Amino acid sequence: MKKTVAKKKTPAADLALMGLAEAVRAVAQGKVTSQALTEACLARIADWQPRVNAFLQIEAEAALKAAKAVDRARKRGAALGRLAGVPLAHKDMFYRAGKQSSCGSAIRRHWKATETATALQRLDAEGALDLGRLNMAEFAFNPTGHNVHYGHARNPWNTDRITGGSSSGSAAAVAARMVFGALGSDTGGSIRQPSHYCALVGMKPTWGRVSRANAMPLSYSLDTVGPMTRRVEDNALLMEILAGADPQDPTTSHEAVGQYVAAAKSGSVRGLKLAVPRRYFWDKLNKPSAECLEAALKTLSKLGVKIVEITPPDMEMITAAGMVMVSAETAALHAPWMRTRPHLYGDLARMRLENGLALSAVDYIDSQRWRGEAIAAFLKSMGDADAVFAPVADRPALGIKETDVADRPEAGKVVATLTRLNRPINYLGLPSLAVPAGFVRGQLPVGFQLIGRPFAEAMLYRFGGSYEAAQPIWQTAPT
């Protein structure tokens, strides 16, 4: 299948087209059954899975059984969780006891977890249904969504194009309305990049905001866990559930969890200030994307937001330091397998790991030592702004063939640049919310990212929710 054409549909025409929070309310009020929601999602999966390769495993029988249990509980008046009866799915790096978790790799193709990720436990506790494991880049270590072991995920808006990675299946599944939301991870853009390419809302939270316990590690100093959804309110709801300290992950913060849903629904950003860092972030932005983002800034300005331009610190240096950090930490994690079974890695993953193994201890220590200074410099550059507005990527989604390093080694130069606007934010440890801005040529999505101060996720949801109310991109679905 080639280009898909977007058109608007009324959510009532297909239960799977509803937003997550809307679906939760419908189940709680008895307007729709969890079984009906689940069957609608399974119908979407039957239609879309052959086209986009989002799932590695579909738990249809278990999900339907759980859905019927939710419906029975509601009928007898039992208390329901905040996600009761709504189908979600997870990137195949979140462990579930007794279940496979391949992490998108051949090495772990048959590996089964003995513990369940805290993120999954928190969703389970609120009654969410888990429809299965989602495709991902091998060991979450490439930005395109290519996977030589399980097949490439494809973008629902144009199946010849990449979803972005590494949360590729999460993006494809949510964008194609196969589930209402999904778990992703972001170490260098792996939530925000696919969200940008697939017209989704994706939160990369403050480092330490969400537990990483029993999720596959990539880079201890940079890894974050977050939700991917179609609407801002939906994302905020999942974040309220996911966020918070966890004794299983000592890096999690005891900072109070914000009222994210209330912020997303606040309806007003008048008087708030957004900073725009033209240097670095706009340097390589293509013309259609730039025009789309300028229109988004005009929308925010009409909502009463004051737009100010700022000069950020040396983002090239920040990006370089982050690359040293992720490369060294990932190489250290994979060193045993690289010694014993390097042939089981795909070419891109193996090449990146070899580069990491070549780094010195001095390089790594310098990247850690300079981090605090870089964070302080970036926050100082914000002045009194409430958040920063920036592009997520320089362009819309590229083609799968033109970014396939396995078939075209020269594509590596392009692939290496894809997350240049994301990586520095991971190094800084700051929260960043990707929000759909609109569409450009050929109905390709473009997004922007809202970057905040540490633990200021609520402020980002406030901006994102107000923009979405003015520009309801989510109402347009790929077909």
CSV table of C-alpha atoms in Angstrom, one decimal:
chain,number,residue,atom,x,y,z
A,1,MET,CA,0.0,0.0,0.0
A,2,LYS,CA,1.3,3.5,-0.9
A,3,LYS,CA,0.0,6.8,0.3
A,4,THR,CA,-3.0,6.8,2.6
A,5,VAL,CA,-5.5,9.6,2.4
A,6,ALA,CA,-6.7,11.2,5.6
A,7,LYS,CA,-10.3,12.1,6.1
A,8,LYS,CA,-12.4,13.1,9.1
A,9,LYS,CA,-14.8,10.6,10.7
A,10,THR,CA,-17.2,11.0,13.5
A,11,PRO,CA,-16.0,9.0,16.5
A,12,ALA,CA,-19.4,7.4,16.8
A,13,ALA,CA,-18.9,5.8,13.4
A,14,ASP,CA,-16.2,3.5,14.9
A,15,LEU,CA,-15.6,3.0,18.6
A,16,ALA,CA,-11.9,2.7,18.0
A,17,LEU,CA,-11.8,6.2,16.8
A,18,MET,CA,-12.7,7.6,20.2
A,19,GLY,CA,-10.1,9.2,22.4
A,20,LEU,CA,-8.8,7.2,25.4
A,21,ALA,CA,-10.4,9.4,28.1
A,22,GLU,CA,-13.6,9.5,26.1
A,23,ALA,CA,-13.6,5.7,25.9
A,24,VAL,CA,-13.0,5.4,29.7
A,25,ARG,CA,-16.0,7.6,30.4
A,26,ALA,CA,-18.2,5.7,27.9
A,27,VAL,CA,-17.4,2.4,29.6
A,28,ALA,CA,-17.9,3.8,33.1
A,29,GLN,CA,-21.3,5.3,32.1
A,30,GLY,CA,-22.5,2.2,30.5
A,31,LYS,CA,-22.7,3.8,27.0
A,32,VAL,CA,-20.4,1.2,25.5
A,33,THR,CA,-19.1,-2.1,26.8
A,34,SER,CA,-15.4,-2.9,27.2
A,35,GLN,CA,-16.1,-6.0,25.0
A,36,ALA,CA,-17.3,-3.8,22.2
A,37,LEU,CA,-14.3,-1.5,22.5
A,38,THR,CA,-12.0,-4.5,22.4
A,39,GLU,CA,-13.7,-6.0,19.4
A,40,ALA,CA,-13.5,-2.7,17.6
A,41,CYS,CA,-9.7,-2.5,18.3
A,42,LEU,CA,-9.3,-6.1,17.1
A,43,ALA,CA,-11.2,-5.3,13.9
A,44,ARG,CA,-8.8,-2.4,13.3
A,45,ILE,CA,-5.8,-4.7,14.0
A,46,ALA,CA,-7.1,-7.2,11.4
A,47,ASP,CA,-7.3,-4.4,8.9
A,48,TRP,CA,-4.1,-2.5,9.7
A,49,GLN,CA,-1.6,-5.0,11.1
A,50,PRO,CA,-0.8,-6.4,7.6
A,51,ARG,CA,-0.2,-2.9,6.4
A,52,VAL,CA,1.9,-1.4,9.2
A,53,ASN,CA,3.4,-4.4,11.2
A,54,ALA,CA,2.8,-2.7,14.6
A,55,PHE,CA,2.3,-5.8,16.7
A,56,LEU,CA,4.7,-8.7,17.5
A,57,GLN,CA,2.1,-10.5,19.6
A,58,ILE,CA,-1.6,-9.9,19.8
A,59,GLU,CA,-3.3,-11.0,23.1
A,60,ALA,CA,-6.8,-11.1,21.6
A,61,GLU,CA,-8.2,-14.0,23.8
A,62,ALA,CA,-6.8,-12.6,27.0
A,63,ALA,CA,-8.0,-9.1,26.3
A,64,LEU,CA,-11.6,-10.2,25.4
A,65,LYS,CA,-11.7,-12.3,28.6
A,66,ALA,CA,-10.6,-9.3,30.7
A,67,ALA,CA,-13.0,-7.0,28.9
A,68,LYS,CA,-16.0,-9.2,29.7
A,69,ALA,CA,-14.8,-9.2,33.4
A,70,VAL,CA,-14.8,-5.4,33.4
A,71,ASP,CA,-18.4,-5.4,31.9
A,72,ARG,CA,-19.6,-7.8,34.6
A,73,ALA,CA,-17.9,-5.7,37.3
A,74,ARG,CA,-19.6,-2.5,36.1
A,75,LYS,CA,-23.0,-4.2,36.0
A,76,ARG,CA,-22.8,-5.2,39.6
A,77,GLY,CA,-21.7,-1.7,40.6
A,78,ALA,CA,-18.1,-2.5,41.5
A,79,ALA,CA,-15.5,0.3,41.6
A,80,LEU,CA,-13.7,0.6,38.4
A,81,GLY,CA,-10.1,1.9,37.7
A,82,ARG,CA,-9.3,5.0,35.8
A,83,LEU,CA,-8.6,3.0,32.7
A,84,ALA,CA,-11.1,0.2,33.2
A,85,GLY,CA,-11.9,-1.7,30.0
A,86,VAL,CA,-9.8,0.3,27.6
A,87,PRO,CA,-7.3,-1.5,25.3
A,88,LEU,CA,-3.7,-0.4,25.3
A,89,ALA,CA,-0.5,-2.0,24.2
A,90,HIS,CA,3.2,-1.8,25.0
A,91,LYS,CA,6.5,-1.5,23.3
A,92,ASP,CA,8.2,-4.9,23.5
A,93,MET,CA,10.8,-3.8,26.1
A,94,PHE,CA,8.4,-3.6,29.0
A,95,TYR,CA,8.6,-7.0,30.8
A,96,ARG,CA,5.6,-9.0,31.8
A,97,ALA,CA,6.2,-12.0,34.0
A,98,GLY,CA,5.9,-15.3,32.1
A,99,LYS,CA,5.7,-13.5,28.7
A,100,GLN,CA,8.2,-13.0,25.9
A,101,SER,CA,10.0,-9.7,25.6
A,102,SER,CA,12.2,-9.7,22.5
A,103,CYS,CA,13.3,-6.1,22.8
A,104,GLY,CA,13.1,-6.1,19.0
A,105,SER,CA,16.2,-8.4,18.9
A,106,ALA,CA,17.2,-11.9,17.7
A,107,ILE,CA,19.2,-12.4,20.8
A,108,ARG,CA,16.1,-12.2,23.0
A,109,ARG,CA,13.7,-13.8,20.6
A,110,HIS,CA,12.6,-16.5,23.0
A,111,TRP,CA,13.4,-14.8,26.3
A,112,LYS,CA,10.7,-14.7,28.9
A,113,ALA,CA,10.5,-12.2,31.8
A,114,THR,CA,10.2,-13.2,35.5
A,115,GLU,CA,9.0,-9.8,36.7
A,116,THR,CA,6.5,-7.2,35.4
A,117,ALA,CA,7.5,-3.7,34.6
A,118,THR,CA,6.2,-1.1,37.1
A,119,ALA,CA,4.7,0.9,34.3
A,120,LEU,CA,2.6,-2.1,33.2
A,121,GLN,CA,1.6,-2.8,36.8
A,122,ARG,CA,0.3,0.7,37.2
A,123,LEU,CA,-1.8,0.5,34.1
A,124,ASP,CA,-3.0,-3.0,35.1
A,125,ALA,CA,-4.0,-1.6,38.5
A,126,GLU,CA,-6.3,0.9,36.9
A,127,GLY,CA,-8.1,-1.7,34.7
A,128,ALA,CA,-6.4,-1.2,31.4
A,129,LEU,CA,-6.5,-4.1,28.9
A,130,ASP,CA,-3.2,-5.1,27.3
A,131,LEU,CA,-3.6,-6.1,23.7
A,132,GLY,CA,0.0,-7.2,23.3
A,133,ARG,CA,3.6,-6.5,22.5
A,134,LEU,CA,4.5,-3.9,19.9
A,135,ASN,CA,7.3,-3.8,17.3
A,136,MET,CA,10.3,-1.6,18.0
A,137,ALA,CA,13.8,-0.9,16.8
A,138,GLU,CA,16.4,-3.5,17.8
A,139,PHE,CA,17.2,-2.9,21.5
A,140,ALA,CA,15.6,0.6,21.1
A,141,PHE,CA,18.8,1.7,19.3
A,142,ASN,CA,17.7,3.3,16.0
A,143,PRO,CA,15.5,6.3,15.1
A,144,THR,CA,13.7,5.0,12.0
A,145,GLY,CA,11.7,2.0,13.0
A,146,HIS,CA,13.6,-0.5,10.8
A,147,ASN,CA,13.9,-4.0,12.2
A,148,VAL,CA,15.7,-6.7,10.2
A,149,HIS,CA,14.5,-9.4,12.6
A,150,TYR,CA,10.7,-8.8,12.7
A,151,GLY,CA,10.1,-6.6,9.7
A,152,HIS,CA,9.9,-2.8,9.6
A,153,ALA,CA,7.0,-0.9,11.2
A,154,ARG,CA,5.3,1.3,8.6
A,155,ASN,CA,3.7,4.7,8.9
A,156,PRO,CA,-0.1,4.6,8.7
A,157,TRP,CA,-0.2,8.0,7.0
A,158,ASN,CA,2.0,6.6,4.2
A,159,THR,CA,3.1,3.0,4.4
A,160,ASP,CA,6.2,3.7,2.3
A,161,ARG,CA,7.5,5.9,5.0
A,162,ILE,CA,9.1,5.4,8.4
A,163,THR,CA,7.2,5.6,11.7
A,164,GLY,CA,10.4,6.8,13.4
A,165,GLY,CA,11.9,4.9,16.3
A,166,SER,CA,12.6,3.3,18.4
A,167,SER,CA,8.9,3.2,19.6
A,168,SER,CA,7.8,2.3,16.1
A,169,GLY,CA,5.1,-0.2,16.8
A,170,SER,CA,3.6,2.0,19.5
A,171,ALA,CA,3.3,4.9,17.0
A,172,ALA,CA,1.8,2.8,14.2
A,173,ALA,CA,-0.7,1.1,16.5
A,174,VAL,CA,-2.0,4.3,18.1
A,175,ALA,CA,-2.0,6.3,14.9
A,176,ALA,CA,-3.9,3.5,13.1
A,177,ARG,CA,-6.5,3.5,15.9
A,178,MET,CA,-5.6,-0.2,16.8
A,179,VAL,CA,-5.4,0.8,20.5
A,180,PHE,CA,-6.2,3.9,22.5
A,181,GLY,CA,-2.7,4.5,23.7
A,182,ALA,CA,0.7,2.8,24.1
A,183,LEU,CA,3.8,2.8,26.3
A,184,GLY,CA,7.0,4.0,24.7
A,185,SER,CA,10.5,4.9,25.8
A,186,ASP,CA,12.7,7.9,25.0
A,187,THR,CA,16.4,7.9,25.4
A,188,GLY,CA,17.2,10.2,22.4
A,189,GLY,CA,13.8,11.0,20.8
A,190,SER,CA,12.1,7.5,20.7
A,191,ILE,CA,8.7,8.8,21.8
A,192,ARG,CA,8.8,12.3,20.3
A,193,GLN,CA,10.2,11.3,16.9
A,194,PRO,CA,7.5,8.7,16.1
A,195,SER,CA,4.9,11.0,17.5
A,196,HIS,CA,6.0,13.8,15.1
A,197,TYR,CA,5.9,11.4,12.1
A,198,CYS,CA,2.6,9.8,13.0
A,199,ALA,CA,0.5,12.8,14.3
A,200,LEU,CA,0.5,11.7,18.0
A,201,VAL,CA,1.0,13.3,21.4
A,202,GLY,CA,4.1,11.9,23.1
A,203,MET,CA,5.5,12.7,26.5
A,204,LYS,CA,9.2,12.4,27.3
A,205,PRO,CA,9.0,13.1,31.0
A,206,THR,CA,11.6,14.6,33.3
A,207,TRP,CA,14.3,12.0,34.0
A,208,GLY,CA,13.2,10.2,37.1
A,209,ARG,CA,9.5,11.1,36.8
A,210,VAL,CA,8.4,7.6,35.7
A,211,SER,CA,9.8,4.2,36.9
A,212,ARG,CA,12.0,2.2,34.6
A,213,ALA,CA,11.9,-0.9,36.8
A,214,ASN,CA,11.7,-4.1,34.7
A,215,ALA,CA,11.9,-2.2,31.4
A,216,MET,CA,14.9,-2.9,29.1
A,217,PRO,CA,17.7,-0.5,29.8
A,218,LEU,CA,19.5,1.3,27.1
A,219,SER,CA,21.3,4.2,28.8
A,220,TYR,CA,20.9,4.5,32.5
A,221,SER,CA,21.5,8.2,32.6
A,222,LEU,CA,19.1,9.1,29.8
A,223,ASP,CA,16.3,6.5,29.6
A,224,THR,CA,12.7,7.7,30.2
A,225,VAL,CA,9.3,6.0,30.0
A,226,GLY,CA,6.2,7.7,28.7
A,227,PRO,CA,2.8,7.5,27.0
A,228,MET,CA,1.9,7.9,23.3
A,229,THR,CA,-1.7,8.9,22.5
A,230,ARG,CA,-3.9,10.7,20.0
A,231,ARG,CA,-5.1,13.4,22.4
A,232,VAL,CA,-3.4,15.6,25.0
A,233,GLU,CA,-5.9,14.8,27.7
A,234,ASP,CA,-5.4,11.0,27.1
A,235,ASN,CA,-1.7,11.5,27.4
A,236,ALA,CA,-2.1,13.4,30.7
A,237,LEU,CA,-4.3,10.7,32.1
A,238,LEU,CA,-1.7,8.0,31.4
A,239,MET,CA,1.0,10.2,32.9
A,240,GLU,CA,-0.9,10.8,36.1
A,241,ILE,CA,-1.0,7.0,36.5
A,242,LEU,CA,2.5,6.2,35.4
A,243,ALA,CA,4.4,9.0,37.3
A,244,GLY,CA,5.6,8.8,40.9
A,245,ALA,CA,8.3,7.3,43.0
A,246,ASP,CA,8.9,3.5,42.9
A,247,PRO,CA,11.0,1.6,45.4
A,248,GLN,CA,12.1,-0.7,42.6
A,249,ASP,CA,13.7,2.2,40.8
A,250,PRO,CA,15.9,4.3,43.1
A,251,THR,CA,16.3,6.9,40.4
A,252,THR,CA,12.6,7.9,40.6
A,253,SER,CA,11.8,11.2,42.2
A,254,HIS,CA,9.6,11.8,45.2
A,255,GLU,CA,8.5,15.1,43.6
A,256,ALA,CA,4.7,15.4,43.8
A,257,VAL,CA,2.9,14.3,40.7
A,258,GLY,CA,1.1,17.1,39.0
A,259,GLN,CA,-2.6,17.5,38.1
A,260,TYR,CA,-1.9,16.7,34.5
A,261,VAL,CA,-5.4,16.1,33.3
A,262,ALA,CA,-6.7,19.3,34.9
A,263,ALA,CA,-3.8,21.2,33.2
A,264,ALA,CA,-4.6,19.6,29.8
A,265,LYS,CA,-8.3,20.7,30.2
A,266,SER,CA,-7.6,24.1,31.7
A,267,GLY,CA,-8.6,25.9,28.5
A,268,SER,CA,-6.5,29.0,28.9
A,269,VAL,CA,-2.9,29.9,28.2
A,270,ARG,CA,-3.5,33.7,28.1
A,271,GLY,CA,-0.6,35.5,29.6
A,272,LEU,CA,1.8,32.6,29.5
A,273,LYS,CA,5.2,33.0,27.7
A,274,LEU,CA,6.8,30.6,25.1
A,275,ALA,CA,10.4,30.9,24.2
A,276,VAL,CA,11.5,30.1,20.6
A,277,PRO,CA,15.2,29.1,20.1
A,278,ARG,CA,15.8,29.8,16.4
A,279,ARG,CA,19.5,29.0,16.6
A,280,TYR,CA,20.2,25.3,16.1
A,281,PHE,CA,16.6,24.2,16.2
A,282,TRP,CA,15.6,26.0,13.0
A,283,ASP,CA,18.9,25.8,11.2
A,284,LYS,CA,18.1,22.8,9.0
A,285,LEU,CA,14.3,22.9,9.1
A,286,ASN,CA,12.8,22.3,5.7
A,287,LYS,CA,10.4,24.9,4.3
A,288,PRO,CA,7.0,23.0,4.6
A,289,SER,CA,7.8,22.1,8.2
A,290,ALA,CA,8.9,25.7,9.0
A,291,GLU,CA,5.7,27.1,7.6
A,292,CYS,CA,3.6,24.6,9.6
A,293,LEU,CA,5.3,25.5,12.8
A,294,GLU,CA,5.0,29.3,12.1
A,295,ALA,CA,1.3,28.7,11.7
A,296,ALA,CA,1.2,26.9,15.0
A,297,LEU,CA,3.0,29.8,16.7
A,298,LYS,CA,0.4,32.2,15.3
A,299,THR,CA,-2.4,30.0,16.7
A,300,LEU,CA,-0.8,30.1,20.1
A,301,SER,CA,-0.3,33.8,19.9
A,302,LYS,CA,-4.0,34.2,19.1
A,303,LEU,CA,-4.7,32.2,22.2
A,304,GLY,CA,-2.9,34.9,24.2
A,305,VAL,CA,0.5,33.4,24.5
A,306,LYS,CA,3.4,35.8,24.4
A,307,ILE,CA,6.1,34.5,22.0
A,308,VAL,CA,9.7,35.5,22.7
A,309,GLU,CA,12.9,34.5,20.9
A,310,ILE,CA,15.9,33.3,22.9
A,311,THR,CA,19.4,32.3,22.2
A,312,PRO,CA,20.1,28.8,23.6
A,313,PRO,CA,23.5,27.6,24.8
A,314,ASP,CA,25.8,25.6,22.5
A,315,MET,CA,23.3,22.8,21.5
A,316,GLU,CA,25.9,21.1,19.3
A,317,MET,CA,28.1,20.5,22.3
A,318,ILE,CA,25.1,19.4,24.4
A,319,THR,CA,24.2,16.9,21.6
A,320,ALA,CA,27.7,15.6,21.3
A,321,ALA,CA,27.9,15.1,25.1
A,322,GLY,CA,24.7,13.2,25.0
A,323,MET,CA,25.9,11.0,22.2
A,324,VAL,CA,29.0,10.1,24.1
A,325,MET,CA,26.9,9.2,27.2
A,326,VAL,CA,24.3,7.0,25.3
A,327,SER,CA,27.0,5.3,23.2
A,328,ALA,CA,29.2,4.4,26.2
A,329,GLU,CA,26.4,3.3,28.4
A,330,THR,CA,24.8,1.2,25.8
A,331,ALA,CA,28.1,-0.4,24.7
A,332,ALA,CA,28.8,-1.3,28.3
A,333,LEU,CA,25.4,-3.0,28.6
A,334,HIS,CA,25.9,-5.0,25.4
A,335,ALA,CA,29.6,-5.8,25.8
A,336,PRO,CA,29.1,-9.4,26.9
A,337,TRP,CA,26.8,-10.2,23.9
A,338,MET,CA,29.1,-8.3,21.5
A,339,ARG,CA,31.9,-10.6,22.6
A,340,THR,CA,29.9,-13.8,22.3
A,341,ARG,CA,27.3,-13.3,19.6
A,342,PRO,CA,27.9,-10.1,17.5
A,343,HIS,CA,26.5,-11.9,14.4
A,344,LEU,CA,23.0,-11.8,16.0
A,345,TYR,CA,22.8,-8.0,15.9
A,346,GLY,CA,21.5,-6.1,12.8
A,347,ASP,CA,24.1,-4.0,11.0
A,348,LEU,CA,23.0,-0.7,12.4
A,349,ALA,CA,22.9,-1.8,16.0
A,350,ARG,CA,26.2,-3.6,15.8
A,351,MET,CA,27.9,-0.5,14.1
A,352,ARG,CA,26.6,1.8,16.8
A,353,LEU,CA,27.7,-0.5,19.6
A,354,GLU,CA,31.2,-0.8,18.1
A,355,ASN,CA,31.4,3.0,18.1
A,356,GLY,CA,30.5,3.0,21.7
A,357,LEU,CA,33.1,0.4,22.7
A,358,ALA,CA,35.7,2.6,21.1
A,359,LEU,CA,35.1,5.5,23.5
A,360,SER,CA,37.4,6.2,26.4
A,361,ALA,CA,36.6,6.5,30.1
A,362,VAL,CA,37.7,10.1,29.9
A,363,ASP,CA,35.2,10.9,27.2
A,364,TYR,CA,32.4,9.4,29.3
A,365,ILE,CA,33.4,11.0,32.5
A,366,ASP,CA,33.6,14.4,30.8
A,367,SER,CA,30.0,13.9,29.5
A,368,GLN,CA,28.8,13.3,33.0
A,369,ARG,CA,30.8,16.1,34.6
A,370,TRP,CA,29.5,18.8,32.2
A,371,ARG,CA,25.9,17.8,32.4
A,372,GLY,CA,25.0,20.1,35.4
A,373,GLU,CA,26.6,23.1,33.8
A,374,ALA,CA,24.7,22.5,30.5
A,375,ILE,CA,21.3,22.1,32.3
A,376,ALA,CA,21.9,25.4,34.2
A,377,ALA,CA,22.9,27.2,30.9
A,378,PHE,CA,19.7,26.0,29.1
A,379,LEU,CA,17.4,27.0,32.0
A,380,LYS,CA,19.1,30.4,32.2
A,381,SER,CA,18.5,30.9,28.5
A,382,MET,CA,14.8,30.4,29.0
A,383,GLY,CA,14.6,33.6,31.1
A,384,ASP,CA,11.1,33.9,32.5
A,385,ALA,CA,9.4,31.8,29.8
A,386,ASP,CA,7.0,29.1,30.9
A,387,ALA,CA,8.2,26.6,28.3
A,388,VAL,CA,10.2,26.4,25.0
A,389,PHE,CA,8.6,25.8,21.6
A,390,ALA,CA,10.8,23.9,19.1
A,391,PRO,CA,10.6,21.5,16.1
A,392,VAL,CA,10.7,17.8,16.8
A,393,ALA,CA,12.5,17.0,13.5
A,394,ASP,CA,13.9,18.9,10.5
A,395,ARG,CA,11.3,17.3,8.1
A,396,PRO,CA,8.3,14.9,7.9
A,397,ALA,CA,8.8,11.2,7.7
A,398,LEU,CA,11.3,10.0,5.1
A,399,GLY,CA,11.0,6.8,3.0
A,400,ILE,CA,11.7,3.4,4.4
A,401,LYS,CA,13.9,2.5,1.5
A,402,GLU,CA,16.0,5.7,1.6
A,403,THR,CA,16.7,5.2,5.3
A,404,ASP,CA,17.4,1.5,5.2
A,405,VAL,CA,21.1,1.2,6.3
A,406,ALA,CA,21.1,-2.5,5.7
A,407,ASP,CA,20.5,-2.1,2.0
A,408,ARG,CA,22.0,1.4,1.6
A,409,PRO,CA,25.0,2.0,3.9
A,410,GLU,CA,25.2,5.6,2.7
A,411,ALA,CA,21.8,6.2,4.4
A,412,GLY,CA,23.6,6.1,7.7
A,413,LYS,CA,24.6,9.8,7.3
A,414,VAL,CA,20.9,10.8,7.0
A,415,VAL,CA,19.8,8.5,9.8
A,416,ALA,CA,22.4,10.0,12.2
A,417,THR,CA,20.8,13.4,11.9
A,418,LEU,CA,17.1,12.4,12.5
A,419,THR,CA,17.1,13.0,16.3
A,420,ARG,CA,19.4,16.0,16.4
A,421,LEU,CA,16.6,18.1,17.9
A,422,ASN,CA,15.7,15.5,20.5
A,423,ARG,CA,19.0,14.2,21.9
A,424,PRO,CA,20.0,17.4,23.7
A,425,ILE,CA,16.8,17.4,25.7
A,426,ASN,CA,17.5,13.9,27.0
A,427,TYR,CA,20.9,14.9,28.0
A,428,LEU,CA,19.4,17.9,29.9
A,429,GLY,CA,16.9,15.6,31.5
A,430,LEU,CA,14.0,18.0,30.9
A,431,PRO,CA,10.4,17.1,30.0
A,432,SER,CA,9.3,17.5,26.4
A,433,LEU,CA,5.8,17.0,25.0
A,434,ALA,CA,5.4,16.3,21.2
A,435,VAL,CA,2.2,17.7,19.9
A,436,PRO,CA,0.8,17.4,16.3
A,437,ALA,CA,1.0,20.8,14.6
A,438,GLY,CA,-0.6,19.9,11.3
A,439,PHE,CA,0.0,18.3,7.9
A,440,VAL,CA,2.3,19.2,5.0
A,441,ARG,CA,2.6,17.8,1.4
A,442,GLY,CA,0.9,14.5,0.9
A,443,GLN,CA,-0.9,14.6,4.2
A,444,LEU,CA,2.4,14.0,6.2
A,445,PRO,CA,2.2,14.9,9.8
A,446,VAL,CA,4.4,17.5,11.5
A,447,GLY,CA,4.7,18.2,15.2
A,448,PHE,CA,6.4,20.5,17.6
A,449,GLN,CA,7.9,19.9,21.0
A,450,LEU,CA,7.2,21.8,24.2
A,451,ILE,CA,10.2,21.7,26.5
A,452,GLY,CA,9.8,22.6,30.2
A,453,ARG,CA,11.7,23.0,33.4
A,454,PRO,CA,12.3,19.9,35.6
A,455,PHE,CA,8.9,18.3,36.6
A,456,ALA,CA,6.9,21.0,34.8
A,457,GLU,CA,4.9,18.4,32.8
A,458,ALA,CA,1.6,20.1,33.8
A,459,MET,CA,2.7,23.3,32.1
A,460,LEU,CA,3.4,21.4,28.9
A,461,TYR,CA,0.0,19.8,29.0
A,462,ARG,CA,-1.6,23.2,29.5
A,463,PHE,CA,0.0,24.5,26.4
A,464,GLY,CA,-0.6,21.3,24.4
A,465,GLY,CA,-4.3,21.0,25.5
A,466,SER,CA,-5.0,24.6,24.5
A,467,TYR,CA,-3.4,24.2,21.1
A,468,GLU,CA,-5.3,21.0,20.4
A,469,ALA,CA,-8.6,22.6,21.3
A,470,ALA,CA,-7.9,25.3,18.6
A,471,GLN,CA,-6.4,22.8,16.1
A,472,PRO,CA,-8.0,19.3,16.7
A,473,ILE,CA,-5.6,17.4,14.5
A,474,TRP,CA,-6.6,14.1,16.2
A,475,GLN,CA,-10.0,14.2,14.5
A,476,THR,CA,-8.2,13.3,11.2
A,477,ALA,CA,-7.4,9.6,10.9
A,478,PRO,CA,-5.4,7.7,8.3
A,479,THR,CA,-7.5,5.4,6.1
